[in-house]
């Protein structure tokens, strides 16, 4: 009996439907990314039901491309279409999750990561066969998109929601504290904190020269004399400069030497100081991530970005889904005996580890 004769036809049909759903969903992601970048969601949120000509004119875009994009959005269930009037409308409930006015709730900006990752697909395929990694510089727009995504969260929640997770930290920052943000990227967290707490001094470290240049430019435009930035590998921090508070936002898991980074952060903290580490909310065991709401995304971005950039620098390739169990063990090994794991409703993708140095 051939293997195909033993197949369950209903199971085959169900799986075929699932794969077709993935194909449609991935296509919708690309179109959502484009709609975000060219401002179509923002434009439609300000319009009543309109024709493709009216929408294109309001957005300052080419009507033929807008019309085809609208077709994708209608069939994806994102935009409503009235056939008798040939008009399109973005429901207010959908605008609440796809426009820049939505702040950190805007999920459309996250969709930009998919085409960004797809741009290195050929390189990832090669790495499957040959091993090795992919350098940060090969990911076009990564820092730009990451700055946009994290920037919205920092502007709407860093001071009021994230920092209060650390006991007494807001008061310490108001009085004047020495603070480092490690793996700062384009420096938005540093600049937001520096603006909110002028009595404190902040430094951001990142290995990317381009990201640090952007951070410095933003600080200069804002006139932030209490913010500075330095190109530095997080694993090379030393105790020569001591801090009262250290932050890392989604920065540990893609380091080449994350264990060295965590140990160095411990050494750089003054006794009684705190490290606030935001990193991916997951289990270290894949079997416990089967029902993870964004598990597929977590493992995918890990395989196509977080792991390769670590391996490219000769690192261990920890990966985005390293999980809470491995995080706790790594932190304890570095000397953090007091670690509390907290969560925030404004950031469902991350755990917030509040780590105190004795």
CSV table of C-alpha atoms in Angstrom, one decimal:
chain,number,residue,atom,x,y,z
A,1,UNK,CA,0.0,0.0,0.0
A,2,UNK,CA,1.4,3.4,-1.0
A,3,UNK,CA,2.0,5.9,1.8
A,4,UNK,CA,-0.5,8.3,0.1
A,5,UNK,CA,-3.3,5.6,0.4
A,6,UNK,CA,-2.9,5.8,4.2
A,7,UNK,CA,-3.5,9.5,4.4
A,8,UNK,CA,-6.5,11.0,6.1
A,9,UNK,CA,-8.1,13.1,3.4
A,10,UNK,CA,-9.9,15.3,5.9
A,11,UNK,CA,-6.6,16.0,7.7
A,12,UNK,CA,-4.9,16.8,4.3
A,13,UNK,CA,-7.8,19.2,3.4
A,14,UNK,CA,-7.6,20.9,6.8
A,15,UNK,CA,-3.9,21.4,6.5
A,16,UNK,CA,-4.2,22.7,3.0
A,17,UNK,CA,-6.6,25.3,4.3
A,18,UNK,CA,-4.2,26.3,7.0
A,19,UNK,CA,-1.4,26.8,4.5
A,20,UNK,CA,-3.7,28.9,2.3
A,21,UNK,CA,-4.5,30.9,5.3
A,22,UNK,CA,-0.8,31.5,6.0
A,23,UNK,CA,-0.3,32.6,2.4
A,24,UNK,CA,-3.1,35.1,2.6
A,25,UNK,CA,-2.0,36.4,6.0
A,26,UNK,CA,1.6,36.9,4.9
A,27,UNK,CA,0.3,38.8,1.8
A,28,UNK,CA,-1.8,41.0,4.1
A,29,UNK,CA,1.2,41.7,6.2
A,30,UNK,CA,3.1,43.1,3.2
A,31,UNK,CA,0.2,45.3,2.2
A,32,UNK,CA,-0.3,46.5,5.8
A,33,UNK,CA,3.4,47.4,5.9
A,34,UNK,CA,3.1,49.4,2.7
A,35,UNK,CA,-0.1,51.1,3.8
A,36,UNK,CA,1.7,52.2,7.0
A,37,UNK,CA,4.7,53.5,5.2
A,38,UNK,CA,2.8,55.6,2.7
A,39,UNK,CA,0.3,56.9,5.2
A,40,UNK,CA,-2.8,55.3,3.8
A,41,UNK,CA,-4.3,54.2,7.1
A,42,UNK,CA,-3.7,57.7,8.6
A,43,UNK,CA,-5.4,59.2,5.5
A,44,UNK,CA,-8.4,56.9,5.5
A,45,UNK,CA,-9.0,57.4,9.2
A,46,UNK,CA,-9.7,61.0,8.5
A,47,UNK,CA,-12.1,60.3,5.6
A,48,UNK,CA,-15.7,59.1,5.3
A,49,UNK,CA,-16.5,56.3,2.7
A,50,UNK,CA,-14.5,57.4,-0.3
A,51,UNK,CA,-13.6,56.3,-3.8
A,52,UNK,CA,-10.1,55.1,-4.7
A,53,UNK,CA,-9.6,58.4,-6.6
A,54,UNK,CA,-10.6,60.4,-3.5
A,55,UNK,CA,-8.3,58.4,-1.2
A,56,UNK,CA,-5.3,58.6,-3.5
A,57,UNK,CA,-5.8,62.4,-3.9
A,58,UNK,CA,-6.0,62.9,-0.2
A,59,UNK,CA,-2.9,60.8,0.4
A,60,UNK,CA,-1.0,62.3,-2.5
A,61,UNK,CA,-0.4,58.8,-4.1
A,62,UNK,CA,-0.9,57.1,-7.4
A,63,UNK,CA,-4.5,56.0,-7.8
A,64,UNK,CA,-3.8,52.7,-9.6
A,65,UNK,CA,-1.5,51.5,-6.8
A,66,UNK,CA,-4.0,52.7,-4.2
A,67,UNK,CA,-6.8,50.9,-5.9
A,68,UNK,CA,-5.0,47.5,-5.9
A,69,UNK,CA,-3.9,48.0,-2.3
A,70,UNK,CA,-7.5,48.7,-1.4
A,71,UNK,CA,-8.5,45.4,-3.0
A,72,UNK,CA,-6.0,43.6,-0.8
A,73,UNK,CA,-7.3,45.4,2.3
A,74,UNK,CA,-11.0,44.6,1.4
A,75,UNK,CA,-10.4,40.9,0.9
A,76,UNK,CA,-8.3,40.8,4.1
A,77,UNK,CA,-11.3,42.2,6.1
A,78,UNK,CA,-9.4,45.4,7.0
A,79,UNK,CA,-11.3,47.9,4.8
A,80,UNK,CA,-15.0,47.9,4.1
A,81,UNK,CA,-16.2,48.2,0.5
A,82,UNK,CA,-19.6,49.4,-0.7
A,83,UNK,CA,-20.0,47.9,-4.2
A,84,UNK,CA,-23.0,50.1,-5.2
A,85,UNK,CA,-21.0,53.3,-4.6
A,86,UNK,CA,-17.5,51.9,-5.2
A,87,UNK,CA,-16.4,53.4,-1.9
A,88,UNK,CA,-13.9,52.2,0.8
A,89,UNK,CA,-13.8,53.0,4.5
A,90,UNK,CA,-11.5,52.1,7.3
A,91,UNK,CA,-13.6,51.3,10.4
A,92,UNK,CA,-12.7,53.3,13.5
A,93,UNK,CA,-12.1,50.0,15.4
A,94,UNK,CA,-9.4,49.1,12.8
A,95,UNK,CA,-8.0,52.6,12.7
A,96,UNK,CA,-7.4,52.2,16.5
A,97,UNK,CA,-4.8,49.5,15.6
A,98,UNK,CA,-3.3,50.7,12.3
A,99,UNK,CA,-2.7,54.5,12.5
A,100,UNK,CA,0.1,56.6,13.9
A,101,UNK,CA,-2.5,58.3,16.2
A,102,UNK,CA,-2.9,54.9,17.9
A,103,UNK,CA,0.6,55.3,19.5
A,104,UNK,CA,2.0,52.0,20.8
A,105,UNK,CA,-1.3,50.2,19.9
A,106,UNK,CA,-0.4,50.7,16.2
A,107,UNK,CA,0.3,47.2,15.0
A,108,UNK,CA,0.8,48.2,11.4
A,109,UNK,CA,4.3,49.5,12.1
A,110,UNK,CA,5.3,46.0,13.3
A,111,UNK,CA,4.4,44.5,9.9
A,112,UNK,CA,7.5,46.3,8.5
A,113,UNK,CA,9.7,43.7,10.1
A,114,UNK,CA,8.4,41.0,7.7
A,115,UNK,CA,9.7,42.5,4.4
A,116,UNK,CA,12.8,43.6,6.3
A,117,UNK,CA,13.5,39.9,7.2
A,118,UNK,CA,12.5,38.7,3.7
A,119,UNK,CA,15.3,40.8,2.3
A,120,UNK,CA,17.9,38.5,3.9
A,121,UNK,CA,16.1,35.3,3.1
A,122,UNK,CA,18.7,34.2,0.5
A,123,UNK,CA,21.4,34.7,3.1
A,124,UNK,CA,19.5,32.8,5.7
A,125,UNK,CA,19.1,29.9,3.3
A,126,UNK,CA,22.9,29.9,2.8
A,127,UNK,CA,23.5,29.9,6.5
A,128,UNK,CA,21.3,26.8,6.9
A,129,UNK,CA,23.7,25.0,4.6
A,130,UNK,CA,27.0,26.6,5.7
A,131,UNK,CA,26.4,27.9,9.2
A,132,UNK,CA,27.6,31.3,10.4
A,133,UNK,CA,25.7,34.5,10.8
A,134,UNK,CA,24.5,37.7,9.2
A,135,UNK,CA,25.9,41.1,10.1
A,136,UNK,CA,23.7,43.9,11.5
A,137,UNK,CA,24.7,46.1,8.5
A,138,UNK,CA,23.0,43.6,6.1
A,139,UNK,CA,19.5,44.4,7.7
A,140,UNK,CA,18.4,47.5,5.8
A,141,UNK,CA,16.2,49.8,7.9
A,142,UNK,CA,16.4,47.6,11.0
A,143,UNK,CA,17.4,50.4,13.4
A,144,UNK,CA,14.9,52.8,11.7
A,145,UNK,CA,12.0,50.4,12.1
A,146,UNK,CA,13.1,49.3,15.6
A,147,UNK,CA,13.3,53.0,16.6
A,148,UNK,CA,9.8,53.7,15.4
A,149,UNK,CA,8.3,50.6,17.2
A,150,UNK,CA,10.1,51.1,20.5
A,151,UNK,CA,9.9,54.9,20.3
A,152,UNK,CA,6.1,54.8,20.5
A,153,UNK,CA,6.2,52.6,23.6
A,154,UNK,CA,8.9,54.7,25.2
A,155,UNK,CA,7.0,58.0,24.6
A,156,UNK,CA,3.7,56.6,25.9
A,157,UNK,CA,4.8,54.3,28.7
A,158,UNK,CA,8.5,54.5,29.7
A,159,UNK,CA,8.2,57.2,32.4
A,160,UNK,CA,4.7,56.5,33.6
A,161,UNK,CA,4.5,52.7,33.3
A,162,UNK,CA,7.9,51.0,32.9
A,163,UNK,CA,10.1,53.0,35.3
A,164,UNK,CA,7.6,52.7,38.2
A,165,UNK,CA,8.1,48.9,38.1
A,166,UNK,CA,11.5,49.5,39.9
A,167,UNK,CA,11.0,50.4,43.6
A,168,UNK,CA,11.9,54.0,44.3
A,169,UNK,CA,13.4,54.6,40.9
A,170,UNK,CA,11.3,57.5,39.8
A,171,UNK,CA,12.1,59.4,43.0
A,172,UNK,CA,15.8,58.6,42.5
A,173,UNK,CA,15.8,59.9,39.0
A,174,UNK,CA,14.0,63.1,40.1
A,175,UNK,CA,16.7,63.6,42.7
A,176,UNK,CA,19.6,62.8,40.4
A,177,UNK,CA,21.0,59.4,39.4
A,178,UNK,CA,23.6,58.0,37.0
A,179,UNK,CA,21.9,55.8,34.4
A,180,UNK,CA,23.0,53.6,31.5
A,181,UNK,CA,20.9,52.1,28.7
A,182,UNK,CA,22.8,49.2,27.2
A,183,UNK,CA,22.1,48.2,23.6
A,184,UNK,CA,20.4,51.6,23.2
A,185,UNK,CA,19.9,51.5,19.4
A,186,UNK,CA,18.8,54.9,18.3
A,187,UNK,CA,18.7,56.1,21.8
A,188,UNK,CA,15.0,56.9,22.2
A,189,UNK,CA,14.8,55.5,25.7
A,190,UNK,CA,17.8,57.6,26.9
A,191,UNK,CA,16.4,60.7,25.3
A,192,UNK,CA,12.9,60.2,26.7
A,193,UNK,CA,14.4,59.7,30.2
A,194,UNK,CA,16.8,62.6,29.9
A,195,UNK,CA,14.0,65.0,29.0
A,196,UNK,CA,11.8,63.8,31.9
A,197,UNK,CA,14.6,63.8,34.5
A,198,UNK,CA,16.9,66.8,34.0
A,199,UNK,CA,18.7,66.2,37.4
A,200,UNK,CA,19.9,62.8,36.3
A,201,UNK,CA,22.6,61.9,33.8
A,202,UNK,CA,22.2,59.2,31.1
A,203,UNK,CA,24.5,57.4,28.7
A,204,UNK,CA,23.5,55.0,25.9
A,205,UNK,CA,25.8,52.3,24.6
A,206,UNK,CA,25.4,50.5,21.3
A,207,UNK,CA,27.7,48.6,18.9
A,208,UNK,CA,26.2,50.3,15.9
A,209,UNK,CA,27.8,53.6,14.8
A,210,UNK,CA,24.8,54.5,12.7
A,211,UNK,CA,22.4,54.1,15.6
A,212,UNK,CA,24.6,56.1,17.9
A,213,UNK,CA,24.8,58.9,15.4
A,214,UNK,CA,21.0,59.0,15.2
A,215,UNK,CA,20.8,59.0,19.0
A,216,UNK,CA,23.2,61.9,19.3
A,217,UNK,CA,21.4,63.9,16.6
A,218,UNK,CA,18.1,63.5,18.4
A,219,UNK,CA,19.6,64.5,21.7
A,220,UNK,CA,21.2,67.6,20.1
A,221,UNK,CA,17.9,68.6,18.5
A,222,UNK,CA,16.1,68.3,21.8
A,223,UNK,CA,18.9,70.2,23.6
A,224,UNK,CA,19.5,67.4,26.1
A,225,UNK,CA,22.8,68.2,27.8
A,226,UNK,CA,22.3,65.3,30.3
A,227,UNK,CA,22.3,62.6,27.6
A,228,UNK,CA,25.4,61.1,26.0
A,229,UNK,CA,26.1,58.2,23.7
A,230,UNK,CA,29.0,55.9,23.0
A,231,UNK,CA,29.8,53.2,20.5
A,232,UNK,CA,30.6,50.2,22.7
A,233,UNK,CA,30.1,46.4,22.8
A,234,UNK,CA,27.9,45.6,25.8
A,235,UNK,CA,30.2,42.8,26.7
A,236,UNK,CA,33.1,45.2,27.2
A,237,UNK,CA,31.5,47.3,30.0
A,238,UNK,CA,33.7,47.5,33.1
A,239,UNK,CA,33.4,48.8,36.6
A,240,UNK,CA,35.3,52.0,35.9
A,241,UNK,CA,32.0,53.9,35.6
A,242,UNK,CA,29.4,53.1,38.2
A,243,UNK,CA,25.6,53.5,37.7
A,244,UNK,CA,22.6,53.6,40.0
A,245,UNK,CA,20.3,52.2,37.3
A,246,UNK,CA,20.8,50.3,34.1
A,247,UNK,CA,18.2,49.5,31.5
A,248,UNK,CA,18.1,47.1,28.5
A,249,UNK,CA,15.2,46.9,26.1
A,250,UNK,CA,15.1,43.7,24.0
A,251,UNK,CA,18.9,43.9,23.9
A,252,UNK,CA,20.1,40.7,25.7
A,253,UNK,CA,19.0,37.9,23.5
A,254,UNK,CA,20.8,39.0,20.3
A,255,UNK,CA,24.1,39.8,21.9
A,256,UNK,CA,27.2,37.8,20.8
A,257,UNK,CA,28.2,37.3,24.4
A,258,UNK,CA,25.0,37.8,26.5
A,259,UNK,CA,26.5,36.2,29.6
A,260,UNK,CA,29.4,38.6,29.6
A,261,UNK,CA,27.0,41.5,29.0
A,262,UNK,CA,24.9,40.5,32.1
A,263,UNK,CA,27.9,40.0,34.2
A,264,UNK,CA,29.3,43.4,33.2
A,265,UNK,CA,26.0,45.1,33.9
A,266,UNK,CA,26.2,43.6,37.4
A,267,UNK,CA,29.8,44.9,37.8
A,268,UNK,CA,28.8,48.4,36.6
A,269,UNK,CA,26.0,48.8,39.1
A,270,UNK,CA,26.5,50.3,42.5
A,271,UNK,CA,25.4,48.2,45.5
A,272,UNK,CA,21.7,48.6,45.9
A,273,UNK,CA,21.3,49.6,42.2
A,274,UNK,CA,18.8,48.2,39.8
A,275,UNK,CA,18.8,46.7,36.3
A,276,UNK,CA,15.5,46.8,34.4
A,277,UNK,CA,15.6,44.2,31.6
A,278,UNK,CA,12.8,44.0,29.1
A,279,UNK,CA,13.0,40.9,26.9
A,280,UNK,CA,10.8,38.5,25.1
A,281,UNK,CA,8.1,36.9,27.1
A,282,UNK,CA,8.4,33.1,26.5
A,283,UNK,CA,9.4,29.8,28.0
A,284,UNK,CA,12.8,28.3,27.5
A,285,UNK,CA,11.1,25.1,26.5
A,286,UNK,CA,9.5,24.9,23.1
A,287,UNK,CA,6.7,22.6,24.3
A,288,UNK,CA,5.5,25.3,26.6
A,289,UNK,CA,5.4,27.8,23.7
A,290,UNK,CA,2.9,25.8,21.6
A,291,UNK,CA,0.0,28.1,22.6
A,292,UNK,CA,2.2,31.3,22.7
A,293,UNK,CA,0.1,34.0,21.0
A,294,UNK,CA,3.1,35.2,18.9
A,295,UNK,CA,5.3,32.1,19.1
A,296,UNK,CA,5.6,31.7,15.4
A,297,UNK,CA,6.7,35.3,15.1
A,298,UNK,CA,9.2,34.9,17.9
A,299,UNK,CA,10.9,31.9,16.5
A,300,UNK,CA,10.9,33.4,13.0
A,301,UNK,CA,12.5,36.7,13.9
A,302,UNK,CA,14.9,34.8,16.1
A,303,UNK,CA,16.0,32.5,13.2
A,304,UNK,CA,16.2,35.4,10.7
A,305,UNK,CA,17.7,38.2,12.8
A,306,UNK,CA,18.4,37.8,16.5
A,307,UNK,CA,20.3,34.5,16.2
A,308,UNK,CA,22.2,35.3,13.0
A,309,UNK,CA,23.5,38.7,14.2
A,310,UNK,CA,24.9,37.0,17.3
A,311,UNK,CA,26.5,34.2,15.3
A,312,UNK,CA,28.0,36.7,12.8
A,313,UNK,CA,30.2,38.0,15.7
A,314,UNK,CA,31.2,34.6,16.8
A,315,UNK,CA,28.5,34.5,19.5
A,316,UNK,CA,26.4,31.8,21.0
A,317,UNK,CA,23.2,32.6,19.1
A,318,UNK,CA,21.0,32.7,22.1
A,319,UNK,CA,17.9,33.7,20.2
A,320,UNK,CA,14.7,35.7,20.9
A,321,UNK,CA,12.9,32.8,22.5
A,322,UNK,CA,15.5,32.1,25.1
A,323,UNK,CA,12.8,32.3,27.8
A,324,UNK,CA,12.3,33.1,31.4
A,325,UNK,CA,13.9,30.0,32.8
A,326,UNK,CA,17.2,30.6,31.0
A,327,UNK,CA,17.0,34.3,31.8
A,328,UNK,CA,16.7,33.7,35.5
A,329,UNK,CA,19.6,31.3,35.5
A,330,UNK,CA,21.8,33.6,33.6
A,331,UNK,CA,21.0,36.5,35.9
A,332,UNK,CA,21.7,34.4,39.0
A,333,UNK,CA,25.0,33.3,37.6
A,334,UNK,CA,26.0,36.9,37.1
A,335,UNK,CA,25.3,37.7,40.7
A,336,UNK,CA,21.7,39.0,40.6
A,337,UNK,CA,20.1,37.2,43.6
A,338,UNK,CA,17.0,39.3,43.7
A,339,UNK,CA,15.0,39.1,40.4
A,340,UNK,CA,11.3,39.9,40.1
A,341,UNK,CA,9.5,39.2,36.8
A,342,UNK,CA,6.7,41.7,35.9
A,343,UNK,CA,4.5,42.4,32.9
A,344,UNK,CA,2.7,45.4,31.4
A,345,UNK,CA,-0.5,45.4,29.4
A,346,UNK,CA,1.0,48.1,27.1
A,347,UNK,CA,3.7,45.6,26.1
A,348,UNK,CA,2.3,42.1,25.8
A,349,UNK,CA,5.5,40.7,24.1
A,350,UNK,CA,7.9,41.4,26.9
A,351,UNK,CA,8.7,40.3,30.4
A,352,UNK,CA,10.2,43.0,32.7
A,353,UNK,CA,12.9,41.7,34.9
A,354,UNK,CA,13.6,43.9,37.9
A,355,UNK,CA,17.1,42.9,39.1
A,356,UNK,CA,18.7,44.3,42.2
A,357,UNK,CA,22.4,44.2,43.1
A,358,UNK,CA,23.1,43.6,46.8
